[in-house]
Coordinates of C-alpha atoms in Angstrom, one line a residue:
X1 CA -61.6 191.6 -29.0
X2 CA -59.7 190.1 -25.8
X3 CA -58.2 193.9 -25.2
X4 CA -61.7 195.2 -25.4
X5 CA -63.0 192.6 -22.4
X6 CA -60.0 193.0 -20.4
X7 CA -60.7 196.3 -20.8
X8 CA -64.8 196.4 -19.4
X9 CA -63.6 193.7 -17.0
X10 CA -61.1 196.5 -15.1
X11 CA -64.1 198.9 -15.5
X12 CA -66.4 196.5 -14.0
X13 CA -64.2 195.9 -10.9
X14 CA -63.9 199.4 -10.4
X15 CA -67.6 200.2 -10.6
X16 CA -67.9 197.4 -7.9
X17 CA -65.1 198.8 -5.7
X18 CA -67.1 202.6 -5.8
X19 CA -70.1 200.7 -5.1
X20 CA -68.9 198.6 -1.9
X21 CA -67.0 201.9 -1.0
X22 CA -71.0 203.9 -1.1
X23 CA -72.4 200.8 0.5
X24 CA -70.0 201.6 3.7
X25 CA -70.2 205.3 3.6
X26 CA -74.3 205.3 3.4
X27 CA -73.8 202.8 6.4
X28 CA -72.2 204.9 8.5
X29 CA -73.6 208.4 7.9
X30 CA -76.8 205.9 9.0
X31 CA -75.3 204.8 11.8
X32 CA -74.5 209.0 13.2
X33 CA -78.5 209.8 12.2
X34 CA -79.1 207.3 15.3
X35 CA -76.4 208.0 18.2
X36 CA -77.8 207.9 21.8
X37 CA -77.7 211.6 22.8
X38 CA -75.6 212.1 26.0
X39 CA -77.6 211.9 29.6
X40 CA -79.0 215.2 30.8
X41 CA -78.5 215.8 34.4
X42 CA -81.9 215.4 36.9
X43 CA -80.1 217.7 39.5
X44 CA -82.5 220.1 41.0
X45 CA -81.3 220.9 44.5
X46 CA -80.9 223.6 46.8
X47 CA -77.4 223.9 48.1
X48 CA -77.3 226.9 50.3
X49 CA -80.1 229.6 51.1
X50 CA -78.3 232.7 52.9
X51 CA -79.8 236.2 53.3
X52 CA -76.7 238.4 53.5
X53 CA -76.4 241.3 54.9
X54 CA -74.7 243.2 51.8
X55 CA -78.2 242.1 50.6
X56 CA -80.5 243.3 53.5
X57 CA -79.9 246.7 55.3
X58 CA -82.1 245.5 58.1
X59 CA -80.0 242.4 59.0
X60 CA -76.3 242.8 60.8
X61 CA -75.2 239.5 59.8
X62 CA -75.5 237.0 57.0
X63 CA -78.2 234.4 58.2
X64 CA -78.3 230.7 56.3
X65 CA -81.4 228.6 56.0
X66 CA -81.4 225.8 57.5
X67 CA -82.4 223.0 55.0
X68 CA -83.8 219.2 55.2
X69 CA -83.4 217.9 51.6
X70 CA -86.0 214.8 52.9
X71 CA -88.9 217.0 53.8
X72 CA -87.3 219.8 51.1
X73 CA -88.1 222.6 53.7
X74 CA -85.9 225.7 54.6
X75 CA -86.4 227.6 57.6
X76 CA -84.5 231.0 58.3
X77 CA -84.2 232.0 62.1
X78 CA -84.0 236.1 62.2
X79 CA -83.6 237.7 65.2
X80 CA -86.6 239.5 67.3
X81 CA -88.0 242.9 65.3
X82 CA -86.7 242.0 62.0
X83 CA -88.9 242.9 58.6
X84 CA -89.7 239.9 57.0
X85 CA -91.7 241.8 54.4
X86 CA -88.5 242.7 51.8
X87 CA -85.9 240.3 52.2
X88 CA -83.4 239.3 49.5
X89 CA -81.9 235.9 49.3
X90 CA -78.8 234.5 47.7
X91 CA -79.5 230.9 46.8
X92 CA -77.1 228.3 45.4
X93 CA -78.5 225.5 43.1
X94 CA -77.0 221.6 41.4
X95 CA -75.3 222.7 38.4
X96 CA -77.6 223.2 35.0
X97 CA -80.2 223.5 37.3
X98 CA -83.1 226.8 37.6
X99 CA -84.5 228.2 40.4
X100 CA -87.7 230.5 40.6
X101 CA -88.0 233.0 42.3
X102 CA -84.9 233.3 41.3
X103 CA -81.6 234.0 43.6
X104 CA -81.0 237.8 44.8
X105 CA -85.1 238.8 44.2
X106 CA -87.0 240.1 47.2
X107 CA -89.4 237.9 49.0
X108 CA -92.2 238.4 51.5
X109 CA -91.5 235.9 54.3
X110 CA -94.4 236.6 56.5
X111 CA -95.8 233.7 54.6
X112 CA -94.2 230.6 53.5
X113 CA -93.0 230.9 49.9
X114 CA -92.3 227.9 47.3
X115 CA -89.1 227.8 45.8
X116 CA -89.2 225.4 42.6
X117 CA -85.7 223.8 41.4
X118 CA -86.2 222.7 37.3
X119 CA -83.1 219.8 36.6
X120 CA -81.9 220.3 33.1
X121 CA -84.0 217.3 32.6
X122 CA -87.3 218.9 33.4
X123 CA -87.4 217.1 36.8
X124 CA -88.9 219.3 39.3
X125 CA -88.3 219.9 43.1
X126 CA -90.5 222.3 45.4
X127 CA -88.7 223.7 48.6
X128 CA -90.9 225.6 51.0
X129 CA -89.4 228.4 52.6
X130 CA -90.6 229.9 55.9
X131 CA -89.1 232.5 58.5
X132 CA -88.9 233.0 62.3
X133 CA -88.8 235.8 64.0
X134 CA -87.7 235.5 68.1
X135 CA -90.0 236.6 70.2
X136 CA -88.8 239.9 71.2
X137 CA -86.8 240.7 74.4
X138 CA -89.1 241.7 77.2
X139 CA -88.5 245.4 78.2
X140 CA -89.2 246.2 82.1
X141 CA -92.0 249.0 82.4
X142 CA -89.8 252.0 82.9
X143 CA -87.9 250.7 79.7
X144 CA -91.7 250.7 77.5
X145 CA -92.3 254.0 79.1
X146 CA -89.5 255.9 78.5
X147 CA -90.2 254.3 75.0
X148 CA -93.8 256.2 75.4
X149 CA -92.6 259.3 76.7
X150 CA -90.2 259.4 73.5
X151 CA -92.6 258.6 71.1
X152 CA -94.4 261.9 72.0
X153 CA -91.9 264.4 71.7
X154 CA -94.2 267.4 72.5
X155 CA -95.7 265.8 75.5
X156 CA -95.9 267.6 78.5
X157 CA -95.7 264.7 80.8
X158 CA -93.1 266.5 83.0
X159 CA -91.2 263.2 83.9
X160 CA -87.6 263.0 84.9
X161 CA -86.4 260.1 82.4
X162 CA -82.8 260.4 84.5
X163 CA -84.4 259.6 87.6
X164 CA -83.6 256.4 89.8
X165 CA -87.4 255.8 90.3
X166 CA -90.7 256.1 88.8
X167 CA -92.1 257.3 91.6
X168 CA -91.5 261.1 90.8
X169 CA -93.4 260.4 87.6
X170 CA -96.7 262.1 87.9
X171 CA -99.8 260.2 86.7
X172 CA -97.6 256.6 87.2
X173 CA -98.7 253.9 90.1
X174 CA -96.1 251.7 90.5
X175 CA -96.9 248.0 92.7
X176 CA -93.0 246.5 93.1
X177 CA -91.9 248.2 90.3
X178 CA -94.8 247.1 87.5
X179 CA -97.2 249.9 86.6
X180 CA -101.0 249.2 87.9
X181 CA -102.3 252.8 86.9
X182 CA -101.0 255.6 84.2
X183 CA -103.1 258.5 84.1
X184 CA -101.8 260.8 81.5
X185 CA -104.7 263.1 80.2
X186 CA -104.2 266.0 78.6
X187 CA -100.9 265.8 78.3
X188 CA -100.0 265.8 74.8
X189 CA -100.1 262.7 73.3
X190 CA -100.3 261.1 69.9
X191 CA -98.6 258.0 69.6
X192 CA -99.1 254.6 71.3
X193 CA -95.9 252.5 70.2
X194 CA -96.6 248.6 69.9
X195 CA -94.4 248.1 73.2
X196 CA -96.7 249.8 75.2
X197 CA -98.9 246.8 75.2
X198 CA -95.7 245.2 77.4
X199 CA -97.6 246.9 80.6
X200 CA -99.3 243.4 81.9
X201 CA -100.2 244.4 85.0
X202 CA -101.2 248.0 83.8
X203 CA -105.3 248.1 85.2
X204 CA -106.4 251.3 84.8
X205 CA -105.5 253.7 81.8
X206 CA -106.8 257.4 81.6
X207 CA -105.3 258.5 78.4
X208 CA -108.5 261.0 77.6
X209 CA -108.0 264.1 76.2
X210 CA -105.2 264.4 73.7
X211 CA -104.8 263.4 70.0
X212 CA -104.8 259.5 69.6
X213 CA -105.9 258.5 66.2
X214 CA -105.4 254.7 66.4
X215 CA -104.2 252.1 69.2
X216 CA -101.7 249.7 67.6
X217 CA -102.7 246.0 67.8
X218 CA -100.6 245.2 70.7
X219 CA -102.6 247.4 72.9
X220 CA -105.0 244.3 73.1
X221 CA -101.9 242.5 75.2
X222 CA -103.2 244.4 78.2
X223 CA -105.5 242.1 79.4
X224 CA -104.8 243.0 83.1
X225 CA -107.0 246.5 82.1
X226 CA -110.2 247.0 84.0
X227 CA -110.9 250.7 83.0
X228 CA -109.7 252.7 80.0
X229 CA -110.5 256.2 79.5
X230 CA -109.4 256.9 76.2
X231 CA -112.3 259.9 75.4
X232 CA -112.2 262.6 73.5
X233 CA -109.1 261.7 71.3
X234 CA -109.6 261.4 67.3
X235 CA -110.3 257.9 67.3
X236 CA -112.1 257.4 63.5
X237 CA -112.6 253.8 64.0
X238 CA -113.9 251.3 66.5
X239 CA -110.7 250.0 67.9
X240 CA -111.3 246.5 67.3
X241 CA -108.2 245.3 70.1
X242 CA -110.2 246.3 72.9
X243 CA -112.2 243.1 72.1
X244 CA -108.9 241.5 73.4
X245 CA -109.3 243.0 76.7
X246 CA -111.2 240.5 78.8
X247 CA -111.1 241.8 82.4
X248 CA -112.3 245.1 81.2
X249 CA -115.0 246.7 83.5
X250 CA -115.2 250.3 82.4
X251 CA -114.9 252.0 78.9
X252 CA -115.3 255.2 78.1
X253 CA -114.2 255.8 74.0
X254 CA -116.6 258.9 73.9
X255 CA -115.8 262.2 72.0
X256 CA -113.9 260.8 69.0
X257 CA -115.0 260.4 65.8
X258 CA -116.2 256.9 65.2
X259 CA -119.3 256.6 62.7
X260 CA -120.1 253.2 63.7
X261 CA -120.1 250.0 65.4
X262 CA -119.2 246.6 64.2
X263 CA -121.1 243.2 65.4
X264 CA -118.1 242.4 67.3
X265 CA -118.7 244.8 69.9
X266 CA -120.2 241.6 71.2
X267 CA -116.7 240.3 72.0
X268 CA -116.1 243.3 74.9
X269 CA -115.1 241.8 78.2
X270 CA -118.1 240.1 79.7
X271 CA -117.1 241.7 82.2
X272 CA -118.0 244.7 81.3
X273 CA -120.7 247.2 83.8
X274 CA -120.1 250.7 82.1
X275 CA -119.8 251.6 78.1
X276 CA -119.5 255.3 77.5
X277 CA -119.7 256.1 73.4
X278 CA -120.7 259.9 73.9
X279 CA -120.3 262.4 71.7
X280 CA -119.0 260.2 68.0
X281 CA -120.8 260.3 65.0
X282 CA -122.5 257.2 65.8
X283 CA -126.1 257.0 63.4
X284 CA -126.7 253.4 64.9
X285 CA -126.3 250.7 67.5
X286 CA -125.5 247.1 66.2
X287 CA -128.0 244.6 67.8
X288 CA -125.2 242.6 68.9
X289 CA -125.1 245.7 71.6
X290 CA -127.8 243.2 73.5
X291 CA -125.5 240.7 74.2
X292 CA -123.5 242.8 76.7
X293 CA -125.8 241.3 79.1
X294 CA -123.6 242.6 82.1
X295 CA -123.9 246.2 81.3
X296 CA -125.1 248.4 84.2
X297 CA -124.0 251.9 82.7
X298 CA -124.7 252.9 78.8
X299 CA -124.1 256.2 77.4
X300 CA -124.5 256.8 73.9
X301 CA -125.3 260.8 74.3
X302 CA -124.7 263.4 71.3
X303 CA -124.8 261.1 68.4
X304 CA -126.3 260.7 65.7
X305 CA -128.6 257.9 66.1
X306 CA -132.6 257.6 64.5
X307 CA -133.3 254.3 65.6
X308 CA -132.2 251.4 68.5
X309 CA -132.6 248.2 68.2
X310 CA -135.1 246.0 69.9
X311 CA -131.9 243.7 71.4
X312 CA -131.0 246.5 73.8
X313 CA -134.2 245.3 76.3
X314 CA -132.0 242.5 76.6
X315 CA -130.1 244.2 78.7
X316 CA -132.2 243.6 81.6
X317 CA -129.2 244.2 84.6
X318 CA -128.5 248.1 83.6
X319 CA -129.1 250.6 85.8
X320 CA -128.5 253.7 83.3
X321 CA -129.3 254.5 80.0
X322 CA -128.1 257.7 78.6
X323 CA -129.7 258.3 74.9
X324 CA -129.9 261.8 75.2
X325 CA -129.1 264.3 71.8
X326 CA -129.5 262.1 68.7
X327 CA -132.3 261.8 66.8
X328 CA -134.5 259.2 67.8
X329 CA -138.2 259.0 67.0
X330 CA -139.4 256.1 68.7
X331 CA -138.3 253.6 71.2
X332 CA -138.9 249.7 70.5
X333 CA -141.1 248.1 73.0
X334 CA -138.5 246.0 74.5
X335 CA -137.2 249.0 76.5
X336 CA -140.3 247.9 79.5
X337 CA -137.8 244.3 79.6
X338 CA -135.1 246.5 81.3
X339 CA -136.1 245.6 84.6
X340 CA -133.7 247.2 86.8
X341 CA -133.5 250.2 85.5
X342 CA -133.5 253.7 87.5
X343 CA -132.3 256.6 85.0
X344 CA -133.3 256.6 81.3
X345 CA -132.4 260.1 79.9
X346 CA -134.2 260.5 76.4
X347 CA -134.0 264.3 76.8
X348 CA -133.3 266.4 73.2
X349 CA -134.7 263.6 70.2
X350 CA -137.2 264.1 68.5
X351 CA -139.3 261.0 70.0
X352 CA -143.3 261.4 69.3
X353 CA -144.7 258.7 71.6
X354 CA -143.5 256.4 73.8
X355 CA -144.8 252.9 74.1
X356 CA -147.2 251.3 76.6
X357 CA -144.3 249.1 77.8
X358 CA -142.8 251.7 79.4
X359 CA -145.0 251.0 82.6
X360 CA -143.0 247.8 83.3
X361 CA -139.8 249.8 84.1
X362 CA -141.1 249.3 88.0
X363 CA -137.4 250.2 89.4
X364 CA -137.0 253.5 87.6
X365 CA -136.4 256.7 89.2
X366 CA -135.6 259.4 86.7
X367 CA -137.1 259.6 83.1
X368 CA -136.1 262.5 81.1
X369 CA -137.7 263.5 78.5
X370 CA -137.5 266.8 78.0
X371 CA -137.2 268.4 74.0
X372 CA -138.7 266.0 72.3
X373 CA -142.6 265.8 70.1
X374 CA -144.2 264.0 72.6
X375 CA -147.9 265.1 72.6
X376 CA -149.7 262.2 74.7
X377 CA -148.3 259.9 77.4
X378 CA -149.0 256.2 77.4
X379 CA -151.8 255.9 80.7
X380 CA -149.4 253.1 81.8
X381 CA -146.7 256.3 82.3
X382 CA -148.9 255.9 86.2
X383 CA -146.9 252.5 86.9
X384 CA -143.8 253.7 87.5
X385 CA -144.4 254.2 90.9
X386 CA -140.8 254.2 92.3
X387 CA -140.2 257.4 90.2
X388 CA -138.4 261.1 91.6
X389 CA -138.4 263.3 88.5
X390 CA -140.3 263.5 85.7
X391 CA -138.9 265.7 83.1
X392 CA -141.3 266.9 80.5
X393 CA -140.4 270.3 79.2
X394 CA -140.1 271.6 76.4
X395 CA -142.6 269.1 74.3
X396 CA -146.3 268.9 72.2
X397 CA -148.2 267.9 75.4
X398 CA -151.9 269.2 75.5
X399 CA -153.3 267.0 78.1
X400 CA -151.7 265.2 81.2
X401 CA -153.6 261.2 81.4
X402 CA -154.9 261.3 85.2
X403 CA -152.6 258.4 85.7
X404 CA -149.8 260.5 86.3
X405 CA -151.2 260.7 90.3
X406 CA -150.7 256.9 91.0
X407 CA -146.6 258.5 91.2
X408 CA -146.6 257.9 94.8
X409 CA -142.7 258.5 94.5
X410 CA -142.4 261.7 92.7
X411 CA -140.5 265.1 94.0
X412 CA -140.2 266.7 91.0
X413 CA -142.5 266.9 87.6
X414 CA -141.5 269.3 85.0
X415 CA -143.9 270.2 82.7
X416 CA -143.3 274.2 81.6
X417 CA -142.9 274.7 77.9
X418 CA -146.0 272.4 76.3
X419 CA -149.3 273.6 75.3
X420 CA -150.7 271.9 78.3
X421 CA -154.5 273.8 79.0
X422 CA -155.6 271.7 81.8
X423 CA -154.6 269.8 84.5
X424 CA -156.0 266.5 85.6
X425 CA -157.5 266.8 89.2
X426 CA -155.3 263.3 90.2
X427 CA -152.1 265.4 90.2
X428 CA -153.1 266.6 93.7
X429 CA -152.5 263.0 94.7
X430 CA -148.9 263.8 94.0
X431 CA -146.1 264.4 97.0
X432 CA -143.8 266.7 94.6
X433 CA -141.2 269.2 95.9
X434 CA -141.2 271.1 92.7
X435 CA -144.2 271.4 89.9
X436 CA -143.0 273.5 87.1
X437 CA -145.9 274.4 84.2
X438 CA -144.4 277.5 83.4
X439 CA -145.0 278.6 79.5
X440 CA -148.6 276.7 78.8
X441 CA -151.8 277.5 78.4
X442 CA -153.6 277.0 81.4
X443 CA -156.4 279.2 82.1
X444 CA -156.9 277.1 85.4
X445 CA -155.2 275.0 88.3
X446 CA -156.8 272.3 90.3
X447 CA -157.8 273.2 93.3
X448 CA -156.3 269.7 94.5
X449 CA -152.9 271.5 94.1
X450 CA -153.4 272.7 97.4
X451 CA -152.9 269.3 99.3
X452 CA -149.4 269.3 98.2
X453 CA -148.2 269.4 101.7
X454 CA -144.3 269.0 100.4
X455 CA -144.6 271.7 98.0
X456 CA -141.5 274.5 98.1
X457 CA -141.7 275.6 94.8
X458 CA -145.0 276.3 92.3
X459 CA -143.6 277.6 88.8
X460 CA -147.1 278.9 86.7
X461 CA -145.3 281.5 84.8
X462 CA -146.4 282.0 81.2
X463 CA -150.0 280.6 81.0
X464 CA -153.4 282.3 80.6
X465 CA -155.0 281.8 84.3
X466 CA -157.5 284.0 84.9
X467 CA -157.6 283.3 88.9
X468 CA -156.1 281.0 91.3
X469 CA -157.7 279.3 94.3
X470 CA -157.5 280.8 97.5
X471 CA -157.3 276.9 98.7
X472 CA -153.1 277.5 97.1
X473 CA -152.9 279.5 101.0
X474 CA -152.9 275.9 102.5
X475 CA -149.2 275.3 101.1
X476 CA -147.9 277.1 104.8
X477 CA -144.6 275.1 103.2
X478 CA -144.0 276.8 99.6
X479 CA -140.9 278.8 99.1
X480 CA -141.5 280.1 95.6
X481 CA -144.5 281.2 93.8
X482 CA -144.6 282.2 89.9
X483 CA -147.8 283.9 88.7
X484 CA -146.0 286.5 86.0
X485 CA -147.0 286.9 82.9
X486 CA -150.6 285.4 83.0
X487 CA -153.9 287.3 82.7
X488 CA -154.4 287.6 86.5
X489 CA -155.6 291.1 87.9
X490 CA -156.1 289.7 91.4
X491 CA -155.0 286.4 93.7
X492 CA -157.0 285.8 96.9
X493 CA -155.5 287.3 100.4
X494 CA -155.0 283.9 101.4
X495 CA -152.6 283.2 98.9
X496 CA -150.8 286.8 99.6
X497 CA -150.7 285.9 103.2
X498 CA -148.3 283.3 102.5
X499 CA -145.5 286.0 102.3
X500 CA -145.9 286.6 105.8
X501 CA -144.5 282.6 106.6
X502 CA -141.4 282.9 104.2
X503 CA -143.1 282.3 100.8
X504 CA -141.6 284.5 97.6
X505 CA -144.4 285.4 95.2
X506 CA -143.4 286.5 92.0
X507 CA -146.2 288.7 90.4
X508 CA -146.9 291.4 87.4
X509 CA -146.9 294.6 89.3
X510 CA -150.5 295.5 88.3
X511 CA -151.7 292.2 90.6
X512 CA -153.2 293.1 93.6
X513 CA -153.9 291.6 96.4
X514 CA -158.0 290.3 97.6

């Protein structure tokens, strides 16, 4: 009995000892469950920022950043004419740390880009990146256009490039060595290189007639221009630098192929007297044309234009207006605000009527209207009494209004090609040179005509007159007489007898004299 509780004693003791010996073990593998991980790093810097140039075939030498950890900027210094657009940069970061973009990927620089630096903590850092370019190294003007002449390699400008001077350049003005004027028309050229806008004291430019599709943008650095001629080229857009040019006096874009005009065509020089847009493919004018307000001269011939807008009365200086060949079928009545006008050439539209407000254009001297639908004139067409030629030709007219006599000014009044059957006695009043009613229907003339003391030349060609008045023998002064084609068998001797003091009558053969 003792042996047996010696015996569970021991096994007692050991059962303890395996116990406490558990006890310790389960402690400890608790004690690794909750160990305080090692600190991750919160590095997140940019050390170096280079653009090398085993990198960049455009650079010649490796270029760092320059960095301010403070403000976390970079900014890279490249010298003049360098593409920023592709650049690839080689970037050195804390250790453990990520940047993005990353290093040794292509950038754009011509805008600032964000680099961001992640720690191995997470911890973020943002570095803005932004280039420089130097301002390029002025060239003198025989280097920009030497550059010119070499940019046209079929030009037939005929200069000397190893000459000591530019004065044996033809078309070249040179004041102490700057060029004033370049005038090199038809010569051949394609190509306007960006330097070419380093000519600052360049003022006249007569580039017209050769194959120029597009200015660059530094041609609006030539802001000493006061006339360009840059016609008949094949311009298909507006060239908006020219708005850049603000002692410009005369342009002249015509013959090229621009299909419209933008609103900014307000921006021209104001400055600006004469604006030549012949000959484009033009099928409108912006109303913002109105607010060229110093305009003297505007040509807007062989378009394709239907309409104008009202704004263009509010050019009330001009002293030209050239709408002639487009399509227009009426004119807004804010052409009679255009008070000093003298020319307005309408001729070949289709324009139906004109409006009553044309009387107020009291300055004007020459309307043209010929080819167009016109069947009436407005009665106020009487007070333009400061007009020379009236030029009717080749419309609808039936009837003249009697107005037309109160012309006090008029030399000249063409009127052949209507359907014109009478004539207003009033027209007698005139003091015309020249009155052409050739190809009408008259079967009569006034016998008013005949006080027309400054008549030299009396075109009635064409008609259906049955007789003429013997009182046509007063006009001792005529030079020219046209009766042909008309349904005359005779014409009084007094109107014969005026071949005896220099007068030409032109007559069917079968007319004979009484």
């Amino acid at each position: 009995m003792k042996q047996i509780k010696k015996t569970c004693k021991r096994v007692l003791q050991k059962t303890n000892l395996f116990l406490l010996l558990f006890l310790i073990l389960s402690s400890c593998s608790s004690d690794d469950d909750h160990a305080t991980p090692p600190d991750l790093s919160n590095e997140n810097r940019i050390t170096s920022f280079i653009f090398t140039k085993a990198n960049n075939a455009n650079l010649s030498e490796d270029i760092n950043g320059v960095m301010n950890q403070e403000d976390l900027t970079i900014n890279i210094s490249f010298p003049s004419g360098t593409n920023v657009k592709n650049l690839t940069p080689t970037i050195s970061i804390s250790d453990l740390a990520t940047v993005n973009p990353k290093s040794d990927i292509s950038v754009d620089l011509t805008a600032p880009v964000i680099y961001t630096v992640t720690a191995e903590n997470k911890a973020i850092r943002k570095y803005t990146v932004e280039a420089t370019v130097a301002a390029p190294i002025p060239l003198s003007d025989r280097e920009i256009l030497e550059l010119f002449y070499n940019a046209n390699p079929s030009n037939t400008l005929g200069w000397d490039l190893n000459a000591d001077s530019m004065n044996t350049w033809a078309g070249v003005t040179l004041d102490d060595d700057r060029v004033t004027v370049l005038d090199v028309h038809l010569k051949s050229i394609s190509t306007i290189p960006a330097t070419f806008g380093g000519l600052s004291k360049l003022e006249k430019l007569f580039i017209y007639d050769n194959q120029i599709s597009e200015l660059p943008a530094e041609f609006g650095n030539l802001t000493s221009l006061k006339t360009l001629n840059i016609a008949n080229n094949t311009l298909g857009n507006y060239p908006t630098e020219l708005e850049q040019l603000n002692n410009l006096e005369h342009l002249a874009i015509g013959s090229n192929q621009i299909t419209s005009l933008p609103n900014s065509i307000e921006n021209l020089s104001s400055k600006l007297v004469l604006l030549n847009l012949d000959g484009n493919e033009l099928t409108s004018i912006p109303s913002a044309i109105g607010n060229l307000t110093s305009l003297l001269n505007l040509s807007a011939h062989n378009n394709k234009m239907t309409s104008i807008p009202s704004e263009i009365g509010n050019l009330n200086q001009i002293w030209t207006l050239n709408l002639s060949n487009n399509f227009l079928v009426q004119l807004p009545s804010e052409i009679g605000d255009m008070d000093d006008l003298e020319i307005l050439n309408l001729e070949y539209n289709e324009i139906n009527s004109l409006p009553d407000a044309i009387g107020n254009l009291s300055k004007l001297k020459t309307l043209q209207l010929s080819e167009n639908q016109l069947a009436l004139l407005p009665a106020t067409i009487g007070d333009l009494t400061n007009l020379t030629l009236l030029d009717l030709e080749y419309n609808n007219l039936t009837v003249i209004h009697s107005s037309i006599g109160s012309l006090s000014s008029l030399e000249t009044l063409t009127l052949n090609n209507n359907k014109i059957a009478t004539l207003p006695s009033e027209i007698g009043n005139l003091n015309i040179t020249s009155l052409i009613l050739s190809v009408n229907k008259l079967t009569s003339i006034p016998k008013s005509i005949s006080t027309m003391n400054n008549l030299v030349g009396l075109y009635l060609s064409d008609n259906e007159l049955t007789s003429i008045p013997p009182e046509i023998g007063n006009l001792t002064g005529l030079v020219a007489l046209y009766l042909t084609s008309n349904q005359l068998t005779t014409i009084p001797q007094k109107v014969c007898d005026l071949e005896t003091s220099g007068t030409t009558i032109t007559k069917d053969p079968s007319v004979t004299c009484l």
